[in-house]
Each structure stands twice: as structure tokens, then as C-alpha cells.
Amino acid sequence: MAGGGGRPRCPPSALLGVAVVVVAAGWVRAEPKGEQSIDLIGKNEVYGDTRHEVNVYVKVFTNSPFLVCMDLALSQERIIDPKYLWIGPDGRDLEGQSYVNLTETGKLMVMGFRESMSGAYTCTLSHKIIEAMTQEETEMVEAYKFMVYAYREADHAYQVSVRFSTTRCKLKTNGLFVEKLNKILNSTISYLTCHITQSSSKCHSIKTPKNGLQYELFVNFLVSPLASGWEEVCHKLPYDCEDVTNRRVRQAAERIGKFFHQLRQILEYELHVVPAVQYVDNSFSMTPIDSCQPGFGKNHHTHQNCASCCVVCDPGTYSPNNEVTCQTCARPQARMYGAKSCS
């Protein structure tokens, strides 16, 4: 009878699937890709698997969970003379590096994670199995691979559509009304460093079965968190800038929704007049619009278990602006993660 883990092991090259772990401030989630049921996580720990490459998503500027150089089943066994070798994305031994916390039991934490730290983190575990009867020693080697990606929360904005009835389309007050509406909305949300942008309006004639020909103003605008002064907010909180701006723009969108909910009452009952331009009940709609910072993008296929995340662009891809996708370079010149151009 063998001691110290005498179970059959899979070869290091047998990467039959991918398991996924998403790490944010205070929570970890693992989801295997494929039919296998795998328990990969513990308290801020992610276990490897010789059969599965494990994807780990770490929010920028936070610490990764501990990557454990063994699978969960092996961690429950006695391991004789274990030795661990961790290699980072650049091919270098991670022992002694200032940005990692490497324990004597083979657990690795990458601290202050940045996009440039993304890539493959591999660990080789060597240990012995000793035959109980003969005391014969057998050297065992296990290999584990973690693909670790930096991610950010998407930057949020809100596309708003709303309609107003008017007496006719060629009415000068229509344009003046839209201008005044923008000013009122901007003053309502300015304290949140949010503003109205990309405002547009168009008048349409509408024939209805009961009321004949009517005229309606279709108004569209974007609620953006990037009004004057937003940079100062980010300078105060550089690590969680998108968290702050996203919270503020959500509050701004809620205030605008409340404004339109009360608008008919304001126009009719408080002013005691029927204005030429009136809000059309229940015409207010709001759609969240996501964008990613340069060097990051969304990919529902590659990163389907972190589909809402803005994940660092892979080598060979780039994102120069605030679009939501990483573009493929015509020539694979961008060899780093998080490229903002192909040069």
C-alpha cells in the first residue's frame, strides 16, 4: 500500500476543459466549462486541476485570491516532501518577487493586480509516494495552469427616450422647449458630476384611430457621468473610479426618471395651464449603455463567465477608445495584454 497520495494522476498536458473563477472585492466565483462538476474554491483560495486550465478574473488594483498549487482532492491527502515552482507570464520564477505573496505551502497571491500582470501562471508540484512495505520512493510531478486576467467594471451611461405631444411640428417653441428641458435636467443632476449629452429631437405626425392626426416630439439624450469636475472625483479615488462614477450616473438616471414621472403634474396642476407641449404618459424609457476603458473590452465568447466585465485585451488585440470590444490587429504586433494600439 502506497502512502502520501497513491492515486492515479492525469498527465500535465491533459487540459480537457476550462474552469472559471471571477474575483472582485470580497467574493470569488468558480464555474467549470464542460460537464464536469468541480469544486475549485475555498476561502479566498482557488485550486488548480491537472485536467483543467483555470481562468481567474481579478479586478484591477486588488489582490488576487491565493492560487493553490494542487487540486482540491490532493489537498486532502498527506503530501511527502512537496516542492513548488511558480512561473509567471514572463517565464520567470516568481519566488522573491516583490509583487507576490508566495507561501511555503505553495499558495500564490499576486498583489495590486494590473493589466500588465495578466497571463499564464503555472505551478509545478513535485512530491514523493513511499511504498509502505518496501519503502520504495516514487517521484510524482503535477502541473497546474491558471490564466489570470485583469478586469474593470464597465462604465455606465443611460440612453433616454421620451415623447411629447405638440400642436404642430413647425412650432418654434418645440426647439425652445427641448433646450429648456436639457437645462432643467442638467441642473437637476449637476451635483452628481453628470450631464445630458447627445441630445436630439424630431417631430412626427401620427394618425390615430380615435383622435385623428396628432403631432409628437421624439426626444433622445444620453445621461453621462463625465460632466465637468468628474476628473477630480477620480483623482480622489483612483482605484475605484468607475465604481464611483457608475453609482453617480445611476443616481442621476433615477432622478431623471422621477422628474418625468412627476412632469405632467408639474405642467398641468402647478402651473394651472395646459402648455403647448405636453409629456406623453408612459413614454419615458431608459436603456443602460456600457463602455470600456482603453485596453479593455467585452467578449461574450472568450470570457462568457465574466460577460459583463471589461476584460483586458489579449495579445494581438487592442482597444484605443471607450468601445466595448477589443479589435484584432492586422498584424500581430501588440504582444502585451491591455494594448491601446497595435504599434
Coordinates of C-alpha atoms in Angstrom, one line a residue:
M1 CA 0.0 0.0 0.0
A2 CA 1.4 3.4 -1.0
G3 CA 1.4 6.4 1.3
G4 CA 1.3 10.1 0.5
G5 CA -1.2 10.3 -2.3
G6 CA -1.1 6.9 -4.2
R7 CA -4.0 7.7 -6.6
P8 CA -3.6 7.7 -10.4
R9 CA -2.8 11.2 -11.7
C10 CA -3.6 12.8 -15.1
P11 CA -0.6 14.0 -17.2
P12 CA 0.1 17.7 -17.1
S13 CA -0.8 18.1 -20.7
A14 CA -4.3 16.8 -20.4
L15 CA -6.1 20.1 -20.4
L16 CA -9.6 18.8 -21.2
G17 CA -11.6 21.9 -20.3
V18 CA -11.5 25.2 -18.7
A19 CA -12.8 26.3 -15.2
V20 CA -13.5 29.9 -14.5
V21 CA -13.1 32.0 -11.3
V22 CA -14.2 35.6 -11.0
V23 CA -12.7 37.6 -8.2
A24 CA -13.9 41.0 -7.0
A25 CA -13.7 42.8 -3.7
G26 CA -14.7 40.2 -1.2
W27 CA -16.1 37.5 -3.5
V28 CA -15.0 34.6 -5.6
R29 CA -16.9 32.5 -8.1
A30 CA -15.8 29.4 -10.0
E31 CA -17.7 27.9 -12.9
P32 CA -16.4 24.9 -14.8
K33 CA -16.7 24.8 -18.6
G34 CA -17.9 21.4 -19.7
E35 CA -19.9 18.7 -18.0
Q36 CA -17.5 18.0 -15.1
S37 CA -18.6 19.2 -11.6
I38 CA -15.5 20.8 -9.9
D39 CA -15.2 22.4 -6.6
L40 CA -12.2 24.7 -7.1
I41 CA -12.5 27.3 -4.4
G42 CA -12.1 27.8 -0.7
K43 CA -11.8 30.9 1.5
N44 CA -10.1 33.3 -0.9
E45 CA -8.3 30.3 -2.5
V46 CA -8.5 28.8 -6.0
Y47 CA -7.4 25.3 -6.5
G48 CA -5.9 24.1 -9.7
D49 CA -6.7 21.0 -11.7
T50 CA -4.4 18.9 -13.9
R51 CA -7.3 18.4 -16.3
H52 CA -8.5 22.0 -16.5
E53 CA -6.9 25.3 -17.2
V54 CA -8.5 27.6 -14.6
N55 CA -9.5 31.2 -15.7
V56 CA -9.3 33.7 -12.9
Y57 CA -10.6 37.3 -13.3
V58 CA -9.1 39.9 -10.9
K59 CA -10.3 43.4 -10.6
V60 CA -7.6 46.0 -11.2
F61 CA -5.7 47.3 -8.2
T62 CA -7.0 44.5 -6.0
N63 CA -5.1 41.3 -4.8
S64 CA -5.8 38.0 -6.5
P65 CA -7.1 35.1 -4.4
F66 CA -4.5 32.6 -3.4
L67 CA -3.8 30.3 -6.3
V68 CA -3.2 26.8 -4.8
C69 CA -0.6 24.6 -6.4
M70 CA -2.7 21.4 -6.2
D71 CA -6.2 20.3 -6.8
L72 CA -8.8 20.1 -4.0
A73 CA -8.6 16.2 -3.8
L74 CA -4.9 16.2 -3.4
S75 CA -5.1 18.9 -0.7
Q76 CA -7.0 16.4 1.5
E77 CA -4.1 13.9 1.4
R78 CA -0.7 13.6 3.1
I79 CA 2.0 15.0 0.8
I80 CA 5.6 13.9 1.3
D81 CA 8.4 16.3 0.6
P82 CA 6.4 18.8 -1.6
K83 CA 8.3 21.3 -3.7
Y84 CA 6.6 24.1 -5.6
L85 CA 7.8 26.1 -8.6
W86 CA 5.7 29.0 -9.7
I87 CA 6.4 30.6 -13.1
G88 CA 4.8 34.0 -14.2
P89 CA 3.6 35.2 -17.6
D90 CA 7.1 36.4 -18.5
G91 CA 8.6 33.0 -17.9
R92 CA 10.4 33.9 -14.7
D93 CA 10.4 32.2 -11.3
L94 CA 8.1 34.1 -9.0
E95 CA 9.9 33.3 -5.8
G96 CA 11.3 36.5 -4.2
Q97 CA 9.3 38.9 -6.5
S98 CA 8.1 41.9 -4.6
Y99 CA 4.5 41.9 -6.1
V100 CA 3.7 38.3 -5.0
N101 CA 2.9 36.6 -1.7
L102 CA 4.2 33.1 -2.0
T103 CA 3.7 30.8 1.0
E104 CA 5.7 27.8 2.0
T105 CA 2.7 25.6 1.2
G106 CA 2.7 26.6 -2.5
K107 CA 0.0 29.2 -2.4
L108 CA 0.5 32.3 -4.6
M109 CA -1.2 35.7 -4.3
V110 CA -0.5 38.5 -6.9
M111 CA -0.8 41.9 -5.2
G112 CA -2.0 45.1 -6.7
F113 CA -3.1 43.4 -9.9
R114 CA -2.6 45.5 -13.1
E115 CA -3.4 44.7 -16.7
S116 CA 0.3 44.0 -17.5
M117 CA 0.3 41.2 -14.9
S118 CA -2.3 39.2 -16.9
G119 CA -1.4 35.9 -18.4
A120 CA -0.5 32.3 -17.6
Y121 CA 0.7 31.5 -14.1
T122 CA 1.9 27.9 -14.0
C123 CA 3.0 25.8 -11.0
T124 CA 4.8 22.5 -10.9
L125 CA 4.4 20.4 -7.7
S126 CA 6.8 17.6 -7.1
H127 CA 6.3 15.2 -4.2
K128 CA 7.1 11.6 -3.2
I129 CA 5.0 8.5 -2.8
I130 CA 6.5 5.9 -0.5
E131 CA 5.6 2.3 -0.7
A132 CA 4.6 1.1 2.8
M133 CA 6.0 -2.4 2.5
T134 CA 9.3 -1.7 0.6
Q135 CA 9.8 1.9 1.5
E136 CA 10.4 2.5 -2.2
E137 CA 10.2 6.1 -3.2
T138 CA 8.5 7.3 -6.4
E139 CA 8.8 11.0 -7.6
M140 CA 5.4 12.4 -8.7
V141 CA 5.1 15.7 -10.7
E142 CA 1.8 17.6 -11.1
A143 CA 1.4 20.7 -13.3
Y144 CA -1.3 23.4 -12.9
K145 CA -2.1 26.3 -15.1
F146 CA -4.1 29.5 -14.1
M147 CA -5.0 32.1 -16.7
V148 CA -5.3 35.3 -14.8
Y149 CA -7.0 38.3 -16.4
A150 CA -7.3 41.9 -15.1
Y151 CA -10.8 43.4 -15.5
R152 CA -12.7 46.6 -14.8
E153 CA -16.3 47.2 -14.2
A154 CA -18.0 48.6 -17.3
D155 CA -18.5 52.4 -17.4
H156 CA -22.2 53.0 -17.4
A157 CA -24.3 55.7 -19.1
Y158 CA -28.1 55.7 -19.9
Q159 CA -29.9 56.3 -23.2
V160 CA -33.2 58.0 -22.5
S161 CA -36.1 58.3 -24.9
V162 CA -39.3 60.3 -24.2
R163 CA -42.2 61.8 -26.2
F164 CA -44.1 65.0 -26.0
S165 CA -47.3 66.0 -27.8
T166 CA -47.4 69.3 -29.5
T167 CA -49.9 71.4 -31.5
R168 CA -47.9 71.1 -34.7
C169 CA -44.4 70.2 -35.9
K170 CA -43.4 73.6 -37.3
L171 CA -43.7 75.3 -34.0
K172 CA -40.8 77.5 -32.8
T173 CA -41.5 76.7 -29.2
N174 CA -40.7 73.0 -29.8
G175 CA -36.9 73.7 -30.1
L176 CA -37.0 76.1 -27.3
F177 CA -38.8 73.6 -25.1
V178 CA -36.1 70.9 -25.8
E179 CA -33.4 73.4 -24.9
K180 CA -35.1 74.4 -21.7
L181 CA -35.7 70.7 -20.8
N182 CA -32.0 70.0 -21.2
K183 CA -31.1 72.9 -19.0
I184 CA -33.5 71.8 -16.3
L185 CA -32.3 68.2 -16.4
N186 CA -28.6 69.3 -16.3
S187 CA -29.3 71.5 -13.2
T188 CA -31.1 68.5 -11.6
I189 CA -28.1 66.2 -11.9
S190 CA -25.1 68.5 -12.0
Y191 CA -24.3 68.0 -8.3
L192 CA -23.6 64.3 -9.2
T193 CA -21.0 65.5 -11.9
C194 CA -23.3 64.0 -14.5
H195 CA -24.8 65.8 -17.5
I196 CA -27.0 65.4 -20.6
T197 CA -25.3 64.8 -23.9
Q198 CA -26.1 63.7 -27.5
S199 CA -29.5 65.4 -27.2
S200 CA -31.7 65.2 -30.3
S201 CA -35.4 65.7 -31.1
K202 CA -37.6 65.1 -34.1
C203 CA -41.3 65.8 -34.7
H204 CA -43.6 63.3 -36.3
S205 CA -47.2 63.4 -37.4
I206 CA -49.2 60.5 -36.1
K207 CA -52.6 59.4 -37.3
T208 CA -54.6 57.7 -34.5
P209 CA -57.9 55.8 -34.9
K210 CA -59.7 57.8 -32.3
N211 CA -58.1 61.2 -32.3
G212 CA -57.1 61.8 -35.9
L213 CA -53.9 63.5 -36.7
Q214 CA -51.6 64.3 -33.8
Y215 CA -48.0 65.6 -33.5
E216 CA -45.4 64.3 -31.2
L217 CA -41.8 65.3 -30.4
F218 CA -39.4 62.3 -30.0
V219 CA -36.6 63.4 -27.7
N220 CA -33.5 61.3 -27.1
F221 CA -30.4 62.0 -25.0
L222 CA -27.6 60.3 -23.0
V223 CA -27.1 60.6 -19.3
S224 CA -23.3 60.7 -18.9
P225 CA -21.2 60.6 -15.7
L226 CA -18.4 62.6 -17.3
A227 CA -19.6 66.2 -16.6
S228 CA -17.1 68.9 -15.7
G229 CA -15.4 68.0 -12.4
W230 CA -15.5 64.2 -12.8
E231 CA -11.7 64.1 -13.1
E232 CA -11.4 65.5 -9.6
V233 CA -13.6 62.7 -8.2
C234 CA -11.4 60.1 -9.9
H235 CA -8.2 61.7 -8.6
K236 CA -9.5 61.4 -5.1
L237 CA -10.5 57.7 -5.7
P238 CA -8.3 56.4 -8.5
Y239 CA -8.7 52.7 -7.6
D240 CA -12.4 52.6 -7.7
C241 CA -13.2 55.5 -10.2
E242 CA -15.7 53.5 -12.3
D243 CA -17.5 52.4 -9.1
V244 CA -18.0 56.0 -8.1
T245 CA -19.0 57.3 -11.5
N246 CA -21.3 54.3 -12.1
R247 CA -23.1 54.9 -8.7
R248 CA -23.5 58.6 -9.5
V249 CA -24.8 58.2 -13.0
R250 CA -27.3 55.6 -11.7
Q251 CA -28.5 58.1 -9.1
A252 CA -28.8 60.8 -11.9
A253 CA -30.8 58.4 -14.1
E254 CA -33.1 57.7 -11.1
R255 CA -33.7 61.4 -10.5
I256 CA -34.5 62.0 -14.2
G257 CA -37.0 59.1 -14.1
K258 CA -38.6 60.7 -11.1
F259 CA -38.7 64.0 -12.9
F260 CA -40.6 62.6 -15.8
H261 CA -42.9 60.7 -13.6
Q262 CA -44.0 64.0 -11.9
L263 CA -43.8 66.1 -15.1
R264 CA -47.5 66.1 -16.1
Q265 CA -48.5 67.1 -12.6
I266 CA -46.0 69.9 -12.7
L267 CA -47.1 71.2 -16.1
E268 CA -50.8 71.0 -15.5
Y269 CA -51.7 71.2 -11.8
E270 CA -49.0 73.5 -10.5
L271 CA -49.0 75.9 -13.5
H272 CA -52.8 75.7 -13.9
V273 CA -52.4 75.9 -17.6
V274 CA -52.3 73.4 -20.5
P275 CA -49.0 74.0 -22.2
A276 CA -48.4 73.7 -26.0
V277 CA -46.0 70.9 -25.4
Q278 CA -47.1 68.1 -23.1
Y279 CA -45.5 64.9 -21.8
V280 CA -46.9 61.7 -23.3
D281 CA -47.8 59.4 -20.4
N282 CA -45.6 56.3 -20.0
S283 CA -43.4 57.3 -23.0
F284 CA -40.3 57.5 -20.8
S285 CA -37.8 54.7 -21.4
M286 CA -34.2 54.3 -20.3
T287 CA -31.6 51.8 -21.5
P288 CA -28.2 51.3 -19.9
I289 CA -25.2 51.7 -22.2
D290 CA -21.9 50.2 -21.3
S291 CA -18.4 51.3 -22.4
C292 CA -14.9 50.0 -21.5
Q293 CA -11.7 52.0 -20.8
P294 CA -9.0 51.8 -23.5
G295 CA -7.1 48.5 -23.4
F296 CA -10.2 46.6 -22.1
G297 CA -13.2 45.1 -23.8
K298 CA -16.1 42.6 -23.6
N299 CA -16.0 39.2 -25.2
H300 CA -19.1 37.1 -24.6
H301 CA -17.5 34.1 -26.3
T302 CA -13.9 34.1 -24.8
H303 CA -15.0 35.4 -21.4
Q304 CA -18.5 34.1 -21.2
N305 CA -18.3 33.7 -17.4
C306 CA -17.3 37.3 -17.0
A307 CA -19.5 38.6 -19.8
S308 CA -20.4 41.8 -18.0
C309 CA -16.8 42.6 -17.2
C310 CA -14.4 44.8 -19.3
V311 CA -11.6 42.3 -19.5
V312 CA -8.0 43.2 -20.5
C313 CA -7.4 42.9 -24.3
D314 CA -5.5 39.7 -25.2
P315 CA -2.1 40.0 -27.1
G316 CA -2.8 40.6 -30.7
T317 CA -5.8 42.7 -29.9
Y318 CA -6.3 46.3 -28.8
S319 CA -8.8 49.0 -27.8
P320 CA -7.9 52.6 -28.5
N321 CA -11.1 54.2 -27.1
N322 CA -14.2 53.6 -25.0
E323 CA -15.8 51.0 -27.2
V324 CA -16.9 47.7 -25.7
T325 CA -14.8 45.3 -27.9
C326 CA -11.1 44.7 -28.4
Q327 CA -10.2 44.9 -32.1
T328 CA -7.8 42.4 -33.8
C329 CA -4.6 43.8 -35.1
A330 CA -4.0 43.4 -38.8
R331 CA -0.6 42.2 -37.9
P332 CA 0.1 40.6 -34.5
Q333 CA 2.3 43.4 -33.3
A334 CA 0.5 44.0 -29.9
R335 CA 2.2 41.3 -27.8
M336 CA 1.1 42.5 -24.4
Y337 CA -2.1 42.5 -22.5
G338 CA -4.1 45.7 -22.4
A339 CA -2.8 47.2 -25.7
K340 CA -4.3 50.5 -26.7
S341 CA -2.8 50.4 -30.2
C342 CA -1.1 47.8 -32.4
S343 CA 2.2 49.6 -32.6

